[in-house]
């Protein structure tokens, strides 16, 4: 009887220790649950939970329900959330290298965007480590197009328009084209266009589709200005607490998620544009005059970015081959 009691006690202690080691991570996401970034993040979370046998359970919180998009990076860095996804170029004030994927007309297609990612990845990881963050994976948006509530055939057509900006590059692009930028997160877009707070923007087809912008915007110009990327990051202390096996499971799941996300973004690119046309939007390319104006401002922004990024930025461009 004593032996049985001792064995039962040992089993209880072992169970308690196992339970104590299990962790639940809340993952902060800025975009709607039906956006492919959030869907793939949910698949990633489920894969990690399964691969670790529940040792590490990740629960996703889409649509800015845990932290707003602009709050996610700081929340993960401070440990308020152990893991989250953030648009990289929105962090340009922290480090100019975070903006490299949004340098206008540097990489305008998926192949070049992937090449630029590989060229900049070591510098990205190093910058995150300096902020005590661990990088997991990065996922692109489709090429950026120009949304407008009216036709945009000349600078006079867009002069003074209220422009939704999501990072420094989009703000400066708007100013260079004579528009008035205002910072608006994705979750607030529909209301902003419905109320006239925004009248134009540069963004991906994904953003416009998620927010049904055909209800407020008449024109989409397929500019293919750049392909911004999101990244999934982990708080450094939370990462260091994990066992080697759980770190390996996270890394493997992150690799799968990244591959799926790149493929999905490319698959959806033309589909989003088809949906705009099906819902009554006018889809065009810019006329030569306006394309030249966009590229003029883009060249100015590239030069300004390189000045801010310095030797580190030049090293990335050299590695990229541009």
Short mmCIF file of C-alpha atoms in Angstrom, two decimals:
data_model
loop_
_atom_site.label_atom_id
_atom_site.label_comp_id
_atom_site.label_asym_id
_atom_site.label_seq_id
_atom_site.Cartn_x
_atom_site.Cartn_y
_atom_site.Cartn_z
CA UNK A 1 0.00 0.00 0.00
CA UNK A 2 2.87 2.37 0.86
CA UNK A 3 4.53 1.54 -2.46
CA UNK A 4 1.31 2.31 -4.34
CA UNK A 5 0.97 5.61 -2.48
CA UNK A 6 4.54 6.58 -3.33
CA UNK A 7 4.01 5.72 -7.01
CA UNK A 8 0.79 7.69 -7.13
CA UNK A 9 2.51 10.63 -5.51
CA UNK A 10 5.38 10.48 -7.99
CA UNK A 11 2.95 10.36 -10.91
CA UNK A 12 1.09 13.38 -9.55
CA UNK A 13 4.33 15.31 -9.21
CA UNK A 14 5.34 14.38 -12.75
CA UNK A 15 1.96 15.48 -14.10
CA UNK A 16 2.20 18.76 -12.20
CA UNK A 17 5.68 19.40 -13.57
CA UNK A 18 4.55 18.65 -17.12
CA UNK A 19 1.55 20.95 -16.74
CA UNK A 20 3.74 23.70 -15.32
CA UNK A 21 6.05 23.50 -18.33
CA UNK A 22 3.21 23.81 -20.86
CA UNK A 23 2.78 27.33 -22.26
CA UNK A 24 -0.01 29.16 -24.01
CA UNK A 25 1.00 31.97 -26.35
CA UNK A 26 -1.47 34.58 -27.57
CA UNK A 27 -0.51 35.68 -31.09
CA UNK A 28 -1.37 39.26 -32.05
CA UNK A 29 -2.50 39.76 -35.66
CA UNK A 30 -3.57 43.03 -37.29
CA UNK A 31 -5.60 41.69 -40.19
CA UNK A 32 -9.02 40.05 -40.47
CA UNK A 33 -9.43 36.35 -39.82
CA UNK A 34 -10.20 35.75 -43.51
CA UNK A 35 -7.05 37.48 -44.77
CA UNK A 36 -4.51 34.95 -46.02
CA UNK A 37 -1.85 36.25 -43.60
CA UNK A 38 -4.16 35.48 -40.67
CA UNK A 39 -5.30 32.16 -42.13
CA UNK A 40 -1.73 30.96 -42.55
CA UNK A 41 -0.83 32.24 -39.07
CA UNK A 42 -3.71 30.15 -37.71
CA UNK A 43 -2.40 27.08 -39.56
CA UNK A 44 1.08 27.79 -38.20
CA UNK A 45 -0.27 28.07 -34.65
CA UNK A 46 -2.14 24.77 -34.95
CA UNK A 47 0.96 23.06 -36.39
CA UNK A 48 3.11 24.24 -33.46
CA UNK A 49 0.52 23.13 -30.91
CA UNK A 50 0.32 19.72 -32.59
CA UNK A 51 4.08 19.28 -33.06
CA UNK A 52 4.82 20.09 -29.43
CA UNK A 53 2.09 17.80 -28.12
CA UNK A 54 0.44 20.78 -26.45
CA UNK A 55 3.63 21.83 -24.66
CA UNK A 56 3.27 25.10 -26.53
CA UNK A 57 -0.22 26.18 -27.53
CA UNK A 58 -0.50 29.21 -29.79
CA UNK A 59 -3.86 30.99 -30.06
CA UNK A 60 -4.26 33.62 -32.77
CA UNK A 61 -6.13 36.91 -32.27
CA UNK A 62 -6.85 38.47 -35.70
CA UNK A 63 -8.27 41.85 -36.61
CA UNK A 64 -6.29 43.79 -34.01
CA UNK A 65 -8.40 42.21 -31.25
CA UNK A 66 -5.42 41.69 -28.93
CA UNK A 67 -3.34 44.72 -29.94
CA UNK A 68 -3.85 47.18 -32.78
CA UNK A 69 -1.50 46.92 -35.74
CA UNK A 70 0.61 49.88 -34.64
CA UNK A 71 0.95 48.37 -31.14
CA UNK A 72 2.00 44.82 -32.00
CA UNK A 73 5.75 45.31 -32.41
CA UNK A 74 6.06 47.16 -29.09
CA UNK A 75 3.81 44.66 -27.34
CA UNK A 76 5.97 41.71 -28.40
CA UNK A 77 9.18 43.54 -27.60
CA UNK A 78 7.91 44.35 -24.09
CA UNK A 79 6.57 40.85 -23.52
CA UNK A 80 2.94 41.94 -23.37
CA UNK A 81 2.36 39.41 -26.15
CA UNK A 82 4.85 36.58 -26.70
CA UNK A 83 4.34 36.46 -30.46
CA UNK A 84 2.85 38.64 -33.19
CA UNK A 85 2.87 39.65 -36.84
CA UNK A 86 3.72 43.15 -38.05
CA UNK A 87 4.18 45.00 -41.33
CA UNK A 88 7.96 45.43 -41.48
CA UNK A 89 8.11 48.76 -43.29
CA UNK A 90 5.90 50.41 -40.66
CA UNK A 91 8.94 50.17 -38.36
CA UNK A 92 11.19 52.40 -40.43
CA UNK A 93 11.56 54.92 -37.61
CA UNK A 94 13.28 52.20 -35.57
CA UNK A 95 15.66 51.19 -38.35
CA UNK A 96 15.77 52.30 -42.00
CA UNK A 97 16.59 48.73 -43.05
CA UNK A 98 13.05 47.74 -42.11
CA UNK A 99 11.86 49.79 -45.11
CA UNK A 100 13.90 48.12 -47.82
CA UNK A 101 10.99 46.06 -49.15
CA UNK A 102 9.00 49.27 -49.67
CA UNK A 103 11.58 51.22 -51.64
CA UNK A 104 9.52 52.18 -54.71
CA UNK A 105 10.18 50.21 -57.90
CA UNK A 106 13.19 48.38 -56.42
CA UNK A 107 11.45 44.99 -56.51
CA UNK A 108 8.12 44.92 -58.35
CA UNK A 109 7.47 41.19 -58.83
CA UNK A 110 7.52 38.10 -56.65
CA UNK A 111 10.84 36.72 -57.92
CA UNK A 112 12.68 39.99 -57.31
CA UNK A 113 10.90 40.47 -53.98
CA UNK A 114 12.11 37.04 -52.82
CA UNK A 115 15.63 37.88 -53.96
CA UNK A 116 15.50 41.17 -52.04
CA UNK A 117 14.21 39.34 -48.97
CA UNK A 118 17.11 36.89 -49.04
CA UNK A 119 19.58 39.76 -49.51
CA UNK A 120 18.17 41.71 -46.56
CA UNK A 121 17.31 38.83 -44.21
CA UNK A 122 20.63 38.72 -42.29
CA UNK A 123 20.41 42.46 -41.54
CA UNK A 124 16.75 42.09 -40.55
CA UNK A 125 17.51 39.28 -38.11
CA UNK A 126 20.43 41.21 -36.62
CA UNK A 127 18.29 44.31 -36.10
CA UNK A 128 15.59 42.25 -34.39
CA UNK A 129 18.09 40.55 -32.12
CA UNK A 130 19.29 43.98 -31.00
CA UNK A 131 15.70 44.61 -29.91
CA UNK A 132 15.65 41.24 -28.08
CA UNK A 133 13.31 39.68 -30.61
CA UNK A 134 13.49 36.38 -32.45
CA UNK A 135 12.54 36.24 -36.15
CA UNK A 136 10.36 33.35 -37.37
CA UNK A 137 9.11 34.04 -40.88
CA UNK A 138 8.19 36.71 -43.39
CA UNK A 139 5.30 36.86 -45.85
CA UNK A 140 4.70 39.28 -48.76
CA UNK A 141 1.68 41.23 -49.86
CA UNK A 142 0.86 41.34 -53.58
CA UNK A 143 2.33 44.24 -55.57
CA UNK A 144 1.05 47.64 -54.52
CA UNK A 145 -1.52 49.43 -56.65
CA UNK A 146 -3.11 52.87 -56.50
CA UNK A 147 -6.72 53.24 -55.33
CA UNK A 148 -8.63 56.43 -56.09
CA UNK A 149 -12.19 57.70 -55.79
CA UNK A 150 -11.82 59.22 -59.28
CA UNK A 151 -9.70 58.84 -62.39
CA UNK A 152 -6.02 59.79 -62.03
CA UNK A 153 -4.73 60.87 -65.41
CA UNK A 154 -2.60 63.80 -64.25
CA UNK A 155 -1.16 65.36 -61.11
CA UNK A 156 -4.00 67.89 -61.22
CA UNK A 157 -6.48 65.02 -60.81
CA UNK A 158 -4.93 63.86 -57.52
CA UNK A 159 -3.80 67.21 -56.09
CA UNK A 160 -5.06 67.69 -52.55
CA UNK A 161 -6.62 64.22 -52.26
CA UNK A 162 -6.64 62.66 -48.80
CA UNK A 163 -4.27 59.72 -48.98
CA UNK A 164 -4.22 56.78 -46.56
CA UNK A 165 -0.64 56.08 -45.50
CA UNK A 166 0.62 53.00 -43.65
CA UNK A 167 4.33 53.78 -43.43
CA UNK A 168 6.83 56.57 -44.08
CA UNK A 169 7.25 55.60 -47.74
CA UNK A 170 3.55 55.91 -48.53
CA UNK A 171 3.37 59.24 -46.69
CA UNK A 172 6.27 60.64 -48.70
CA UNK A 173 4.94 59.20 -51.94
CA UNK A 174 1.66 61.02 -51.34
CA UNK A 175 3.41 64.29 -50.60
CA UNK A 176 5.58 63.98 -53.70
CA UNK A 177 2.46 63.54 -55.82
CA UNK A 178 0.66 66.50 -54.21
CA UNK A 179 -1.69 64.50 -51.97
CA UNK A 180 -2.33 64.80 -48.23
CA UNK A 181 -1.26 61.71 -46.25
CA UNK A 182 -2.96 60.51 -43.09
CA UNK A 183 -1.97 57.42 -41.07
CA UNK A 184 -4.74 54.80 -41.05
CA UNK A 185 -4.41 51.16 -39.99
CA UNK A 186 -6.01 48.41 -42.09
CA UNK A 187 -8.78 47.73 -39.57
CA UNK A 188 -10.00 51.33 -39.94
CA UNK A 189 -9.94 51.52 -43.74
CA UNK A 190 -13.59 50.94 -44.61
CA UNK A 191 -14.78 53.65 -42.24
CA UNK A 192 -12.06 56.04 -43.42
CA UNK A 193 -13.12 55.77 -47.07
CA UNK A 194 -16.82 55.77 -46.20
CA UNK A 195 -16.49 59.05 -44.30
CA UNK A 196 -14.11 60.78 -46.69
CA UNK A 197 -11.16 60.70 -44.29
CA UNK A 198 -9.35 58.80 -47.06
CA UNK A 199 -9.87 59.20 -50.82
CA UNK A 200 -6.87 57.33 -52.20
CA UNK A 201 -4.05 54.99 -51.19
CA UNK A 202 -1.29 52.72 -52.38
CA UNK A 203 -1.84 49.18 -51.13
CA UNK A 204 -2.20 45.58 -52.24
CA UNK A 205 -5.24 43.99 -53.81
CA UNK A 206 -5.60 41.98 -50.62
CA UNK A 207 -6.30 45.06 -48.51
CA UNK A 208 -8.87 46.40 -50.93
CA UNK A 209 -10.63 43.06 -51.20
CA UNK A 210 -10.75 42.45 -47.45
CA UNK A 211 -12.35 45.87 -46.88
CA UNK A 212 -14.68 45.75 -49.93
CA UNK A 213 -13.31 49.07 -51.09
CA UNK A 214 -15.32 48.89 -54.32
CA UNK A 215 -18.14 50.23 -52.14
CA UNK A 216 -16.24 53.53 -51.81
CA UNK A 217 -13.50 53.58 -54.48
CA UNK A 218 -14.05 53.60 -58.24
CA UNK A 219 -10.54 53.14 -59.65
CA UNK A 220 -7.65 50.73 -59.11
CA UNK A 221 -4.38 51.29 -60.99
CA UNK A 222 -2.10 48.25 -61.17
CA UNK A 223 1.12 50.16 -60.50
CA UNK A 224 3.17 47.28 -59.00
CA UNK A 225 5.19 49.80 -57.01
CA UNK A 226 6.66 47.33 -54.49
CA UNK A 227 5.80 44.23 -52.44
CA UNK A 228 5.82 44.99 -48.71
CA UNK A 229 6.20 42.12 -46.27
CA UNK A 230 4.98 41.19 -42.83
CA UNK A 231 7.06 39.30 -40.30
CA UNK A 232 6.24 37.04 -37.39
CA UNK A 233 8.39 37.69 -34.34
CA UNK A 234 8.76 36.26 -30.83
CA UNK A 235 9.73 37.99 -27.62
CA UNK A 236 13.34 37.06 -26.82
CA UNK A 237 12.68 35.94 -23.24
CA UNK A 238 9.71 33.83 -24.32
CA UNK A 239 11.90 32.19 -26.98
CA UNK A 240 14.73 31.47 -24.54
CA UNK A 241 12.34 29.67 -22.17
CA UNK A 242 11.49 27.07 -24.79
CA UNK A 243 13.11 23.66 -24.90
CA UNK A 244 15.33 22.85 -27.87
CA UNK A 245 12.65 20.48 -29.20
CA UNK A 246 9.98 23.16 -29.05
CA UNK A 247 12.29 25.69 -30.71
CA UNK A 248 12.86 23.19 -33.51
CA UNK A 249 9.10 22.64 -33.87
CA UNK A 250 8.48 26.40 -34.08
CA UNK A 251 11.25 26.85 -36.65
CA UNK A 252 9.95 24.02 -38.83
CA UNK A 253 6.37 25.29 -38.70
CA UNK A 254 7.61 28.80 -39.52
CA UNK A 255 9.41 27.52 -42.61
CA UNK A 256 6.25 25.79 -43.82
CA UNK A 257 4.15 28.89 -43.15
CA UNK A 258 6.55 31.13 -45.06
CA UNK A 259 6.52 28.86 -48.12
CA UNK A 260 2.71 28.67 -48.08
CA UNK A 261 2.38 32.43 -47.68
CA UNK A 262 4.61 33.32 -50.62
CA UNK A 263 2.75 30.87 -52.84
CA UNK A 264 -0.65 32.13 -51.67
CA UNK A 265 0.23 35.79 -52.22
CA UNK A 266 1.25 35.08 -55.81
CA UNK A 267 -1.83 32.94 -56.44
CA UNK A 268 -4.18 35.65 -55.14
CA UNK A 269 -2.57 38.61 -56.91
CA UNK A 270 -4.52 38.40 -60.16
CA UNK A 271 -7.61 37.01 -58.40
CA UNK A 272 -8.02 40.14 -56.29
CA UNK A 273 -7.96 42.29 -59.41
CA UNK A 274 -10.59 40.07 -61.02
CA UNK A 275 -12.80 40.62 -57.98
CA UNK A 276 -12.42 44.39 -58.29
CA UNK A 277 -13.63 44.24 -61.90
CA UNK A 278 -16.47 41.89 -60.96
CA UNK A 279 -17.61 44.39 -58.34
CA UNK A 280 -17.64 47.36 -60.70
CA UNK A 281 -14.25 48.97 -60.17
CA UNK A 282 -12.34 50.38 -63.13
CA UNK A 283 -8.99 48.54 -63.27
CA UNK A 284 -6.26 50.14 -65.39
CA UNK A 285 -2.56 50.86 -65.56
CA UNK A 286 -1.38 54.44 -65.17
CA UNK A 287 -0.94 56.43 -68.35
CA UNK A 288 2.71 57.12 -69.29
CA UNK A 289 2.62 60.63 -67.83
CA UNK A 290 1.41 59.47 -64.41
CA UNK A 291 3.63 56.39 -64.40
CA UNK A 292 6.59 58.71 -64.96
CA UNK A 293 5.48 60.89 -62.02
CA UNK A 294 5.21 57.87 -59.73
CA UNK A 295 8.66 56.69 -60.81
CA UNK A 296 10.11 60.19 -60.33
CA UNK A 297 8.93 60.28 -56.73
CA UNK A 298 10.07 56.69 -56.29
CA UNK A 299 13.62 57.56 -57.39
CA UNK A 300 13.69 60.45 -54.90
CA UNK A 301 12.51 58.15 -52.09
CA UNK A 302 15.08 55.50 -52.98
CA UNK A 303 17.88 58.07 -52.76
CA UNK A 304 16.54 59.37 -49.45
CA UNK A 305 16.24 55.84 -48.07
CA UNK A 306 19.79 54.99 -49.04
CA UNK A 307 21.06 58.13 -47.33
CA UNK A 308 19.29 57.12 -44.10
CA UNK A 309 20.24 53.45 -44.32
CA UNK A 310 23.90 54.26 -45.03
CA UNK A 311 26.48 51.55 -45.56
CA UNK A 312 24.14 48.85 -44.22
CA UNK A 313 21.54 49.78 -46.80
CA UNK A 314 24.09 49.85 -49.60
CA UNK A 315 25.31 46.41 -48.54
CA UNK A 316 21.77 45.06 -48.93
CA UNK A 317 21.42 46.62 -52.38
CA UNK A 318 24.81 45.20 -53.36
CA UNK A 319 23.73 41.72 -52.20
CA UNK A 320 20.48 42.16 -54.13
CA UNK A 321 22.43 43.15 -57.23
CA UNK A 322 20.90 46.57 -57.76
#
